[in-house]
PDB file of C-alpha atoms (C1' of nucleotides) in Angstrom:
ATOM      1  CA  MET I   1       8.184 -13.546  38.432  1.00 90.00           C
ATOM      2  CA  GLU I   2      11.270 -13.596  36.038  1.00 91.00           C
ATOM      3  CA  ILE I   3      10.726 -12.545  32.394  1.00 94.00           C
ATOM      4  CA  LYS I   4      11.695 -16.228  31.020  1.00 95.00           C
ATOM      5  CA  ASP I   5       8.972 -17.658  33.906  1.00 95.00           C
ATOM      6  CA  ALA I   6       6.194 -15.143  32.330  1.00 97.00           C
ATOM      7  CA  VAL I   7       6.997 -15.743  28.853  1.00 97.00           C
ATOM      8  CA  THR I   8       6.775 -19.282  29.377  1.00 97.00           C
ATOM      9  CA  THR I   9       3.067 -19.068  31.213  1.00 98.00           C
ATOM     10  CA  LEU I  10       2.178 -16.554  28.686  1.00 98.00           C
ATOM     11  CA  ALA I  11       2.930 -19.208  26.087  1.00 98.00           C
ATOM     12  CA  ALA I  12       0.920 -21.901  27.568  1.00 98.00           C
ATOM     13  CA  MET I  13      -2.131 -20.138  27.552  1.00 98.00           C
ATOM     14  CA  ALA I  14      -1.473 -18.427  23.869  1.00 98.00           C
ATOM     15  CA  GLN I  15      -3.231 -21.116  22.113  1.00 98.00           C
ATOM     16  CA  GLU I  16      -6.762 -21.297  21.972  1.00 97.00           C
ATOM     17  CA  THR I  17      -7.554 -25.020  22.996  1.00 97.00           C
ATOM     18  CA  ARG I  18      -5.292 -24.700  26.036  1.00 98.00           C
ATOM     19  CA  LEU I  19      -6.811 -21.379  27.063  1.00 97.00           C
ATOM     20  CA  ALA I  20     -10.195 -22.936  26.911  1.00 97.00           C
ATOM     21  CA  VAL I  21      -8.452 -25.913  29.017  1.00 97.00           C
ATOM     22  CA  PHE I  22      -7.621 -23.396  31.602  1.00 97.00           C
ATOM     23  CA  ARG I  23     -10.926 -21.374  31.594  1.00 95.00           C
ATOM     24  CA  THR I  24     -12.837 -24.121  32.262  1.00 95.00           C
ATOM     25  CA  LEU I  25     -10.470 -25.614  35.260  1.00 95.00           C
ATOM     26  CA  VAL I  26     -10.541 -22.184  36.466  1.00 93.00           C
ATOM     27  CA  VAL I  27     -14.492 -22.138  36.377  1.00 90.00           C
ATOM     28  CA  ALA I  28     -14.183 -25.762  37.696  1.00 92.00           C
ATOM     29  CA  GLY I  29     -12.185 -24.403  40.604  1.00 91.00           C
ATOM     30  CA  PRO I  30      -9.850 -25.989  43.401  1.00 92.00           C
ATOM     31  CA  ASP I  31     -11.664 -29.548  42.802  1.00 95.00           C
ATOM     32  CA  GLY I  32     -10.674 -29.486  39.093  1.00 96.00           C
ATOM     33  CA  LEU I  33     -11.585 -31.837  36.541  1.00 97.00           C
ATOM     34  CA  SER I  34     -10.321 -35.209  35.359  1.00 97.00           C
ATOM     35  CA  ALA I  35      -8.320 -35.016  32.015  1.00 97.00           C
ATOM     36  CA  GLY I  36     -11.423 -37.379  30.560  1.00 96.00           C
ATOM     37  CA  ARG I  37     -13.769 -34.760  31.433  1.00 97.00           C
ATOM     38  CA  ILE I  38     -12.214 -31.979  29.998  1.00 97.00           C
ATOM     39  CA  ALA I  39     -11.853 -33.841  26.895  1.00 96.00           C
ATOM     40  CA  ASP I  40     -15.459 -34.051  26.816  1.00 94.00           C
ATOM     41  CA  ALA I  41     -15.976 -30.456  27.442  1.00 95.00           C
ATOM     42  CA  LEU I  42     -13.978 -29.092  24.876  1.00 96.00           C
ATOM     43  CA  GLY I  43     -14.199 -32.113  22.259  1.00 95.00           C
ATOM     44  CA  VAL I  44     -10.264 -32.380  21.854  1.00 96.00           C
ATOM     45  CA  ALA I  45      -8.968 -36.069  21.233  1.00 96.00           C
ATOM     46  CA  PRO I  46      -7.439 -37.604  24.082  1.00 96.00           C
ATOM     47  CA  ALA I  47      -3.678 -37.401  22.811  1.00 96.00           C
ATOM     48  CA  THR I  48      -4.127 -34.047  21.894  1.00 97.00           C
ATOM     49  CA  LEU I  49      -5.675 -32.572  25.140  1.00 98.00           C
ATOM     50  CA  SER I  50      -3.213 -34.989  26.448  1.00 97.00           C
ATOM     51  CA  PHE I  51      -0.160 -32.753  24.984  1.00 98.00           C
ATOM     52  CA  HIS I  52      -1.386 -29.581  25.834  1.00 98.00           C
ATOM     53  CA  LEU I  53      -2.449 -30.293  29.607  1.00 98.00           C
ATOM     54  CA  LYS I  54       2.066 -31.128  29.983  1.00 98.00           C
ATOM     55  CA  GLU I  55       2.435 -27.587  28.485  1.00 98.00           C
ATOM     56  CA  LEU I  56       0.257 -26.122  31.051  1.00 98.00           C
ATOM     57  CA  ASP I  57       1.955 -28.293  33.576  1.00 98.00           C
ATOM     58  CA  ARG I  58       5.375 -27.452  32.420  1.00 97.00           C
ATOM     59  CA  ALA I  59       3.870 -23.568  32.968  1.00 97.00           C
ATOM     60  CA  GLY I  60       2.912 -24.294  36.233  1.00 97.00           C
ATOM     61  CA  LEU I  61      -0.832 -23.429  35.414  1.00 97.00           C
ATOM     62  CA  VAL I  62      -1.916 -26.664  36.564  1.00 98.00           C
ATOM     63  CA  ILE I  63      -1.379 -29.369  39.407  1.00 97.00           C
ATOM     64  CA  PRO I  64      -2.251 -32.729  38.749  1.00 98.00           C
ATOM     65  CA  ARG I  65      -3.043 -35.260  41.230  1.00 97.00           C
ATOM     66  CA  GLN I  66      -3.505 -39.150  40.586  1.00 97.00           C
ATOM     67  CA  ASP I  67      -7.241 -40.046  41.957  1.00 96.00           C
ATOM     68  CA  GLY I  68      -7.742 -44.052  40.630  1.00 95.00           C
ATOM     69  CA  ARG I  69      -7.745 -43.935  37.577  1.00 96.00           C
ATOM     70  CA  TYR I  70      -8.418 -40.661  37.027  1.00 97.00           C
ATOM     71  CA  VAL I  71      -5.763 -37.876  36.562  1.00 98.00           C
ATOM     72  CA  ILE I  72      -7.607 -34.382  38.077  1.00 98.00           C
ATOM     73  CA  TYR I  73      -6.317 -31.328  36.959  1.00 98.00           C
ATOM     74  CA  ALA I  74      -6.836 -28.203  38.889  1.00 97.00           C
ATOM     75  CA  ALA I  75      -6.125 -24.974  37.810  1.00 96.00           C
ATOM     76  CA  ASN I  76      -2.912 -23.189  39.856  1.00 96.00           C
ATOM     77  CA  PHE I  77      -4.505 -19.933  41.177  1.00 94.00           C
ATOM     78  CA  ALA I  78      -1.466 -18.783  42.737  1.00 94.00           C
ATOM     79  CA  ARG I  79       1.028 -19.182  39.517  1.00 95.00           C
ATOM     80  CA  MET I  80      -2.086 -17.013  37.553  1.00 94.00           C
ATOM     81  CA  GLY I  81      -2.144 -14.332  40.227  1.00 91.00           C
ATOM     82  CA  ALA I  82       1.966 -14.194  40.235  1.00 93.00           C
ATOM     83  CA  LEU I  83       1.404 -13.652  36.067  1.00 94.00           C
ATOM     84  CA  LEU I  84      -0.792 -11.107  36.510  1.00 91.00           C
ATOM     85  CA  ALA I  85       1.139  -9.571  39.485  1.00 90.00           C
ATOM     86  CA  PHE I  86       4.223  -9.434  36.883  1.00 92.00           C
ATOM     87  CA  LEU I  87       2.522  -8.001  33.987  1.00 91.00           C
ATOM     88  CA  THR I  88       1.003  -4.716  35.921  1.00 85.00           C
ATOM     89  CA  GLU I  89       4.347  -4.174  38.184  1.00 81.00           C
ATOM     90  CA  ASN I  90       5.923  -2.120  35.727  1.00 68.00           C
ATOM     91  CA  CYS I  91       2.638  -0.081  34.793  1.00 64.00           C
ATOM     92  CA  CYS I  92       2.557   3.401  34.975  1.00 49.00           C
ATOM     93  CA  ARG I  93       6.003   4.456  35.344  1.00 44.00           C
ATOM     94  CA  GLY I  94       6.440   1.829  37.821  1.00 45.00           C
ATOM     95  CA  ASP I  95       4.096   2.944  40.294  1.00 47.00           C
ATOM     96  CA  SER I  96       1.776   0.028  39.718  1.00 47.00           C
ATOM     97  CA  ALA I  97      -0.727   0.629  42.853  1.00 45.00           C
ATOM     98  CA  GLY I  98      -2.297   3.530  40.481  1.00 46.00           C
ATOM     99  CA  CYS I  99      -3.158   1.091  37.855  1.00 48.00           C
ATOM    100  CA  ALA I 100      -6.665  -0.391  36.748  1.00 42.00           C
ATOM    101  CA  PRO I 101      -7.671  -3.195  37.062  1.00 40.00           C
ATOM    102  CA  ALA I 102      -5.399  -3.673  39.668  1.00 38.00           C
ATOM    103  CA  ASN I 103      -6.772  -0.946  41.911  1.00 40.00           C
ATOM    104  CA  ALA I 104      -9.696   0.723  40.170  1.00 41.00           C
ATOM    105  CA  ASP I 105     -10.515   2.962  43.193  1.00 40.00           C
ATOM    106  CA  THR I 106      -7.748   5.040  43.536  1.00 40.00           C
ATOM    107  CA  ASP I 107      -7.661   8.010  41.135  1.00 37.00           C
ATOM    108  CA  ALA I 108      -3.375   7.996  40.829  1.00 36.00           C
ATOM    109  CA  ALA I 109      -3.858   6.505  37.624  1.00 38.00           C
ATOM    110  CA  VAL I 110      -4.856   9.725  35.605  1.00 34.00           C
ATOM    111  CA  ASP I 111      -1.255  10.745  36.819  1.00 38.00           C
ATOM    112  CA  CYS I 112       0.247   8.481  33.612  1.00 45.00           C
ATOM    113  CA  CYS I 113      -2.600   6.603  31.978  1.00 49.00           C
ATOM    114  CA  PRO I 114      -5.304   7.733  29.082  1.00 48.00           C
ATOM    115  CA  ALA I 115      -8.099   6.874  31.211  1.00 47.00           C
ATOM    116  CA  PRO I 116      -8.198   5.472  35.133  1.00 47.00           C
ATOM    117  CA  ASP I 117     -10.318   2.175  33.544  1.00 47.00           C
ATOM    118  CA  SER I 118      -7.665   1.743  30.920  1.00 50.00           C
ATOM    119  CA  CYS I 119      -4.154   1.227  32.199  1.00 55.00           C
ATOM    120  CA  CYS I 120      -2.119  -2.007  32.605  1.00 58.00           C
TER     121      CYS I 120
ATOM    122  CA  MET A   1     -12.702  -9.742  24.608  1.00 90.00           C
ATOM    123  CA  GLU A   2     -13.367 -12.847  22.381  1.00 90.00           C
ATOM    124  CA  ILE A   3     -11.106 -15.947  23.298  1.00 93.00           C
ATOM    125  CA  LYS A   4      -9.640 -15.626  19.563  1.00 95.00           C
ATOM    126  CA  ASP A   5      -8.324 -11.869  20.618  1.00 95.00           C
ATOM    127  CA  ALA A   6      -7.277 -13.198  24.126  1.00 97.00           C
ATOM    128  CA  VAL A   7      -5.098 -15.679  22.093  1.00 97.00           C
ATOM    129  CA  THR A   8      -3.697 -13.201  19.620  1.00 97.00           C
ATOM    130  CA  THR A   9      -2.607 -10.765  22.534  1.00 98.00           C
ATOM    131  CA  LEU A  10      -1.131 -13.494  24.642  1.00 98.00           C
ATOM    132  CA  ALA A  11       0.845 -14.413  21.894  1.00 98.00           C
ATOM    133  CA  ALA A  12       2.011 -11.458  20.935  1.00 98.00           C
ATOM    134  CA  MET A  13       3.640 -11.338  24.535  1.00 98.00           C
ATOM    135  CA  ALA A  14       4.655 -14.445  24.840  1.00 98.00           C
ATOM    136  CA  GLN A  15       7.641 -14.083  23.435  1.00 98.00           C
ATOM    137  CA  GLU A  16      10.748 -12.700  25.357  1.00 97.00           C
ATOM    138  CA  THR A  17      12.098  -9.959  23.050  1.00 98.00           C
ATOM    139  CA  ARG A  18       8.243  -8.801  22.513  1.00 98.00           C
ATOM    140  CA  LEU A  19       7.636  -9.034  26.329  1.00 98.00           C
ATOM    141  CA  ALA A  20      10.860  -6.828  27.030  1.00 97.00           C
ATOM    142  CA  VAL A  21       9.500  -4.033  24.456  1.00 98.00           C
ATOM    143  CA  PHE A  22       5.593  -4.118  25.515  1.00 97.00           C
ATOM    144  CA  ARG A  23       7.128  -3.800  29.271  1.00 95.00           C
ATOM    145  CA  THR A  24       9.725  -0.975  28.054  1.00 95.00           C
ATOM    146  CA  LEU A  25       6.735   0.808  26.462  1.00 96.00           C
ATOM    147  CA  VAL A  26       4.922   0.398  29.725  1.00 93.00           C
ATOM    148  CA  VAL A  27       7.368   1.790  31.564  1.00 90.00           C
ATOM    149  CA  ALA A  28       7.867   4.709  29.398  1.00 92.00           C
ATOM    150  CA  GLY A  29       3.909   5.704  29.358  1.00 91.00           C
ATOM    151  CA  PRO A  30       2.032   7.333  26.773  1.00 92.00           C
ATOM    152  CA  ASP A  31       4.475   9.609  25.532  1.00 95.00           C
ATOM    153  CA  GLY A  32       5.894   6.304  23.890  1.00 96.00           C
ATOM    154  CA  LEU A  33       9.551   5.189  22.089  1.00 97.00           C
ATOM    155  CA  SER A  34      10.830   5.694  18.698  1.00 98.00           C
ATOM    156  CA  ALA A  35      11.789   2.034  17.091  1.00 98.00           C
ATOM    157  CA  GLY A  36      15.352   3.423  17.022  1.00 97.00           C
ATOM    158  CA  ARG A  37      15.391   3.789  20.825  1.00 97.00           C
ATOM    159  CA  ILE A  38      13.557   0.319  22.040  1.00 97.00           C
ATOM    160  CA  ALA A  39      16.508  -1.271  19.651  1.00 96.00           C
ATOM    161  CA  ASP A  40      18.907   0.559  21.258  1.00 95.00           C
ATOM    162  CA  ALA A  41      17.433  -0.288  24.732  1.00 95.00           C
ATOM    163  CA  LEU A  42      17.241  -3.596  24.436  1.00 96.00           C
ATOM    164  CA  GLY A  43      20.029  -4.740  21.552  1.00 95.00           C
ATOM    165  CA  VAL A  44      17.977  -6.411  18.954  1.00 96.00           C
ATOM    166  CA  ALA A  45      18.372  -5.993  15.391  1.00 96.00           C
ATOM    167  CA  PRO A  46      16.472  -3.440  13.860  1.00 96.00           C
ATOM    168  CA  ALA A  47      14.742  -5.844  11.602  1.00 97.00           C
ATOM    169  CA  THR A  48      13.881  -8.475  14.397  1.00 97.00           C
ATOM    170  CA  LEU A  49      12.474  -5.592  16.080  1.00 98.00           C
ATOM    171  CA  SER A  50      10.433  -4.651  13.550  1.00 98.00           C
ATOM    172  CA  PHE A  51       9.071  -7.558  13.111  1.00 98.00           C
ATOM    173  CA  HIS A  52       8.244  -7.405  16.659  1.00 98.00           C
ATOM    174  CA  LEU A  53       6.562  -4.807  16.792  1.00 98.00           C
ATOM    175  CA  LYS A  54       4.311  -5.200  13.638  1.00 98.00           C
ATOM    176  CA  GLU A  55       3.049  -8.250  15.592  1.00 98.00           C
ATOM    177  CA  LEU A  56       2.684  -6.234  18.985  1.00 98.00           C
ATOM    178  CA  ASP A  57       0.608  -4.240  16.577  1.00 98.00           C
ATOM    179  CA  ARG A  58      -1.258  -6.905  14.595  1.00 97.00           C
ATOM    180  CA  ALA A  59      -2.199  -8.019  18.465  1.00 97.00           C
ATOM    181  CA  GLY A  60      -3.347  -3.848  19.572  1.00 97.00           C
ATOM    182  CA  LEU A  61      -0.655  -4.059  22.364  1.00 97.00           C
ATOM    183  CA  VAL A  62       0.472  -0.877  21.204  1.00 98.00           C
ATOM    184  CA  ILE A  63      -0.114   2.436  19.115  1.00 98.00           C
ATOM    185  CA  PRO A  64       2.180   3.671  16.486  1.00 98.00           C
ATOM    186  CA  ARG A  65       2.332   7.179  15.389  1.00 97.00           C
ATOM    187  CA  GLN A  66       4.694   8.619  12.980  1.00 97.00           C
ATOM    188  CA  ASP A  67       6.475  11.675  14.174  1.00 96.00           C
ATOM    189  CA  GLY A  68       9.085  13.432  11.684  1.00 96.00           C
ATOM    190  CA  ARG A  69      11.482  10.652  10.395  1.00 96.00           C
ATOM    191  CA  TYR A  70      10.468   8.400  13.658  1.00 98.00           C
ATOM    192  CA  VAL A  71       8.057   6.272  14.416  1.00 98.00           C
ATOM    193  CA  ILE A  72       6.685   6.431  18.165  1.00 98.00           C
ATOM    194  CA  TYR A  73       5.376   2.920  19.587  1.00 98.00           C
ATOM    195  CA  ALA A  74       3.307   3.956  22.961  1.00 97.00           C
ATOM    196  CA  ALA A  75       1.909   0.750  24.998  1.00 96.00           C
ATOM    197  CA  ASN A  76      -2.114   0.480  24.490  1.00 96.00           C
ATOM    198  CA  PHE A  77      -3.259   0.531  27.935  1.00 94.00           C
ATOM    199  CA  ALA A  78      -6.760   0.144  27.296  1.00 94.00           C
ATOM    200  CA  ARG A  79      -6.014  -3.270  25.519  1.00 95.00           C
ATOM    201  CA  MET A  80      -3.629  -4.187  28.127  1.00 94.00           C
ATOM    202  CA  GLY A  81      -6.540  -4.149  30.847  1.00 91.00           C
ATOM    203  CA  ALA A  82      -8.980  -6.096  28.565  1.00 93.00           C
ATOM    204  CA  LEU A  83      -6.955  -8.966  28.411  1.00 94.00           C
ATOM    205  CA  LEU A  84      -6.570  -8.701  32.266  1.00 91.00           C
ATOM    206  CA  ALA A  85     -10.157  -8.561  32.645  1.00 90.00           C
ATOM    207  CA  PHE A  86     -10.626 -11.278  30.333  1.00 91.00           C
ATOM    208  CA  LEU A  87      -8.216 -13.368  31.994  1.00 90.00           C
ATOM    209  CA  THR A  88     -10.016 -12.944  35.417  1.00 85.00           C
ATOM    210  CA  GLU A  89     -13.722 -12.888  34.596  1.00 81.00           C
ATOM    211  CA  ASN A  90     -14.013 -16.900  34.959  1.00 68.00           C
ATOM    212  CA  CYS A  91     -12.317 -16.578  38.104  1.00 64.00           C
ATOM    213  CA  CYS A  92     -13.529 -18.016  41.370  1.00 50.00           C
ATOM    214  CA  ARG A  93     -16.803 -20.232  39.667  1.00 44.00           C
ATOM    215  CA  GLY A  94     -17.564 -16.706  37.946  1.00 45.00           C
ATOM    216  CA  ASP A  95     -17.137 -14.640  40.909  1.00 47.00           C
ATOM    217  CA  SER A  96     -14.739 -12.106  39.580  1.00 46.00           C
ATOM    218  CA  ALA A  97     -15.475  -9.640  42.059  1.00 44.00           C
ATOM    219  CA  GLY A  98     -14.199 -11.908  44.827  1.00 46.00           C
ATOM    220  CA  CYS A  99     -10.582 -12.467  43.263  1.00 47.00           C
ATOM    221  CA  ALA A 100      -7.192 -10.797  43.861  1.00 42.00           C
ATOM    222  CA  PRO A 101      -5.093  -9.282  42.943  1.00 40.00           C
ATOM    223  CA  ALA A 102      -7.711  -7.472  41.030  1.00 38.00           C
ATOM    224  CA  ASN A 103      -9.430  -7.412  44.238  1.00 40.00           C
ATOM    225  CA  ALA A 104      -7.579  -7.872  46.953  1.00 41.00           C
ATOM    226  CA  ASP A 105      -9.276  -6.105  49.480  1.00 40.00           C
ATOM    227  CA  THR A 106     -12.652  -8.044  50.051  1.00 40.00           C
ATOM    228  CA  ASP A 107     -12.642 -11.358  51.437  1.00 37.00           C
ATOM    229  CA  ALA A 108     -14.969 -13.007  48.983  1.00 36.00           C
ATOM    230  CA  ALA A 109     -12.232 -14.721  47.317  1.00 38.00           C
ATOM    231  CA  VAL A 110     -11.466 -17.614  50.532  1.00 33.00           C
ATOM    232  CA  ASP A 111     -14.729 -18.818  49.566  1.00 38.00           C
ATOM    233  CA  CYS A 112     -13.501 -20.207  46.531  1.00 45.00           C
ATOM    234  CA  CYS A 113      -9.538 -19.565  46.327  1.00 49.00           C
ATOM    235  CA  PRO A 114      -7.104 -21.783  48.104  1.00 47.00           C
ATOM    236  CA  ALA A 115      -5.757 -18.082  49.658  1.00 47.00           C
ATOM    237  CA  PRO A 116      -6.956 -14.576  49.495  1.00 47.00           C
ATOM    238  CA  ASP A 117      -3.605 -13.516  47.596  1.00 47.00           C
ATOM    239  CA  SER A 118      -3.691 -16.608  45.322  1.00 49.00           C
ATOM    240  CA  CYS A 119      -6.498 -16.601  43.236  1.00 55.00           C
ATOM    241  CA  CYS A 120      -6.494 -15.325  39.690  1.00 57.00           C
TER     242      CYS A 120
ATOM    243  C1'  DT M   1      18.258  17.628  -5.436  1.00 95.05           C
ATOM    244  C1'  DC M   2      21.111  14.433  -3.338  1.00 95.05           C
ATOM    245  C1'  DC M   3      22.553  12.681   0.754  1.00 95.05           C
ATOM    246  C1'  DA M   4      22.200  10.872   5.701  1.00 95.05           C
ATOM    247  C1'  DT M   5      19.269   8.539   8.965  1.00 95.05           C
ATOM    248  C1'  DA M   6      14.957   5.861  10.529  1.00 95.05           C
ATOM    249  C1'  DT M   7      12.164   2.397   9.656  1.00 95.05           C
ATOM    250  C1'  DT M   8       9.924  -1.431   6.869  1.00 95.05           C
ATOM    251  C1'  DT M   9      10.070  -5.289   3.858  1.00 95.05           C
ATOM    252  C1'  DC M  10      11.613  -9.417   1.473  1.00 95.05           C
ATOM    253  C1'  DG M  11      14.284 -13.640   1.526  1.00 95.05           C
ATOM    254  C1'  DA M  12      16.197 -17.796   3.197  1.00 95.05           C
ATOM    255  C1'  DC M  13      17.095 -20.397   6.975  1.00 95.05           C
ATOM    256  C1'  DA M  14      16.727 -23.495  11.093  1.00 95.05           C
ATOM    257  C1'  DA M  15      13.735 -24.152  15.268  1.00 95.05           C
ATOM    258  C1'  DT M  16       9.604 -25.401  17.372  1.00 95.05           C
ATOM    259  C1'  DA M  17       4.553 -26.049  17.519  1.00 95.05           C
ATOM    260  C1'  DA M  18       0.056 -28.999  16.920  1.00 95.05           C
ATOM    261  C1'  DT M  19      -2.205 -32.329  15.035  1.00 95.05           C
ATOM    262  C1'  DC M  20      -3.816 -37.215  15.930  1.00 95.05           C
ATOM    263  C1'  DG M  21      -3.731 -42.329  14.866  1.00 95.05           C
ATOM    264  C1'  DA M  22      -1.649 -46.185  17.183  1.00 95.05           C
ATOM    265  C1'  DA M  23       0.673 -48.115  21.014  1.00 95.05           C
ATOM    266  C1'  DA M  24       2.084 -48.165  25.843  1.00 95.05           C
ATOM    267  C1'  DT M  25       1.045 -47.820  30.343  1.00 95.05           C
ATOM    268  C1'  DA M  26      -1.672 -47.631  34.418  1.00 95.05           C
ATOM    269  C1'  DT M  27      -5.214 -48.425  37.388  1.00 95.05           C
ATOM    270  C1'  DT M  28     -10.405 -50.530  38.780  1.00 95.05           C
ATOM    271  C1'  DA M  29     -13.651 -53.860  38.392  1.00 95.05           C
ATOM    272  C1'  DA M  30     -15.289 -58.583  37.176  1.00 95.05           C
TER     273       DA M  30
ATOM    274  C1'  DT U   1      -5.940 -62.891  36.441  1.00 95.05           C
ATOM    275  C1'  DT U   2      -8.317 -60.875  32.897  1.00 95.05           C
ATOM    276  C1'  DA U   3     -11.237 -57.507  30.988  1.00 95.05           C
ATOM    277  C1'  DA U   4     -12.240 -52.974  30.568  1.00 95.05           C
ATOM    278  C1'  DT U   5     -11.330 -47.449  31.078  1.00 95.05           C
ATOM    279  C1'  DA U   6      -8.100 -43.590  31.404  1.00 95.05           C
ATOM    280  C1'  DT U   7      -4.470 -41.502  30.266  1.00 95.05           C
ATOM    281  C1'  DT U   8       0.288 -40.829  28.242  1.00 95.05           C
ATOM    282  C1'  DT U   9       3.762 -41.457  24.695  1.00 95.05           C
ATOM    283  C1'  DC U  10       5.282 -42.204  20.203  1.00 95.05           C
ATOM    284  C1'  DG U  11       6.210 -41.358  15.557  1.00 95.05           C
ATOM    285  C1'  DA U  12       5.183 -38.978  11.292  1.00 95.05           C
ATOM    286  C1'  DT U  13       3.136 -35.115   9.152  1.00 95.05           C
ATOM    287  C1'  DT U  14       2.417 -30.323   8.065  1.00 95.05           C
ATOM    288  C1'  DA U  15       2.293 -25.402   9.701  1.00 95.05           C
ATOM    289  C1'  DT U  16       4.109 -21.687  12.120  1.00 95.05           C
ATOM    290  C1'  DT U  17       7.929 -18.523  14.250  1.00 95.05           C
ATOM    291  C1'  DG U  18      12.265 -16.266  15.130  1.00 95.05           C
ATOM    292  C1'  DT U  19      16.326 -14.326  13.179  1.00 95.05           C
ATOM    293  C1'  DC U  20      19.155 -11.580  10.724  1.00 95.05           C
ATOM    294  C1'  DG U  21      21.593  -9.737   6.189  1.00 95.05           C
ATOM    295  C1'  DA U  22      20.295  -7.058   2.372  1.00 95.05           C
ATOM    296  C1'  DA U  23      17.590  -3.859  -0.429  1.00 95.05           C
ATOM    297  C1'  DA U  24      13.671  -0.663  -0.378  1.00 95.05           C
ATOM    298  C1'  DT U  25      11.092   3.059   1.290  1.00 95.05           C
ATOM    299  C1'  DA U  26      10.149   7.499   3.612  1.00 95.05           C
ATOM    300  C1'  DT U  27      11.735  11.334   5.966  1.00 95.05           C
ATOM    301  C1'  DG U  28      14.309  15.759   7.361  1.00 95.05           C
ATOM    302  C1'  DG U  29      18.241  18.378   6.305  1.00 95.05           C
ATOM    303  C1'  DA U  30      22.542  20.472   3.974  1.00 95.05           C
TER     304       DA U  30
END
DNA sequence: TCCATATTTCGACAATAATCGAAATATTAA
DNA sequence: TTAATATTTCGATTATTGTCGAAATATGGA
C-alpha cells in the first residue's frame, strides 16, 4: 500500500460516524448490513449515512452489493489488513517482525521498543 | 481506547505530511529526531511542520522533549499499539484472537473472515 | 550582553468536510 | 401500472483544515 492510499483509508476512518459505521460492519461480518439497518443502528439521517458510506467505499473499506431494493454493505477485511500491515511495516527500525501487537510472542521487540507490548 | 480517541489519533495520521512525519519517527526509533531534522528530511516549511507536530502531539502519537535549543520528537509506540488494538478488537464477530495480522498463525480466522490473511 | 540558530505562534487565505431537507432514482409489492 | 419503500444526489450552509510568510519566543555560544 502506498502512502496516499493509507491517507485516504485513514481519513475515511477518522470521523466518528464513519468509524462507528465501519466497526458495526466489522462486527456484522462478511454478510454485511443494509444501509437502512446501519442508519437505524446508529441513528444517522439517511442522506448523511449515504455520504459517509460513499466515503468508506471510495477508501475501499466497504464493499456494497445490491440485494433487491436494499444495498448491503460489508467491511472489506482485506483492505483493513493492508492498512494494518502498512502501519506496522516500518516499525522498530524496519524490523516489523519484532513488533507487538503483530508479533507479541517474540522478544525481538525489546531491541528497539520501550516495552514488548508498547511497540507499533 | 474510546472511539473519540481513536478518531483523534486516526485524524492525526490521515494527512500525508503528518503520516510521513510519524513514519519517519517510527523508523528513527525511541531516540527521535529534532524538528529541524524532520523538516529537512521531508522538505516541509518550519511553520507548517510545527503545526503538524502539534497535531500529532495532541493526538498522543509523538512525545516531545527539550534538548538544548532543539526539541526532539519521538514516536509514541504505546499509543500506536493502543490504536491497533482498538482497530482489531471488534474484528471477526468479536473474536479478535482469530484475526490476522494480529495472530496470523491461528486458523480461527477462517471462522469468520474471507481468508486467514485478509481479516482486520 | 548580543547575536545566531531553533522552534513556535499569529494572521490570512483557499480548500475541503459534515450536516440535512428536499427532490430524484430504483426496486418490490399490490 | 400504481403505490410504497430504500437509497442516493443535489443544494445550501457552517465549520474545520492545510499552508506559509512574518513576527515572537527560547536557548546556546561568542
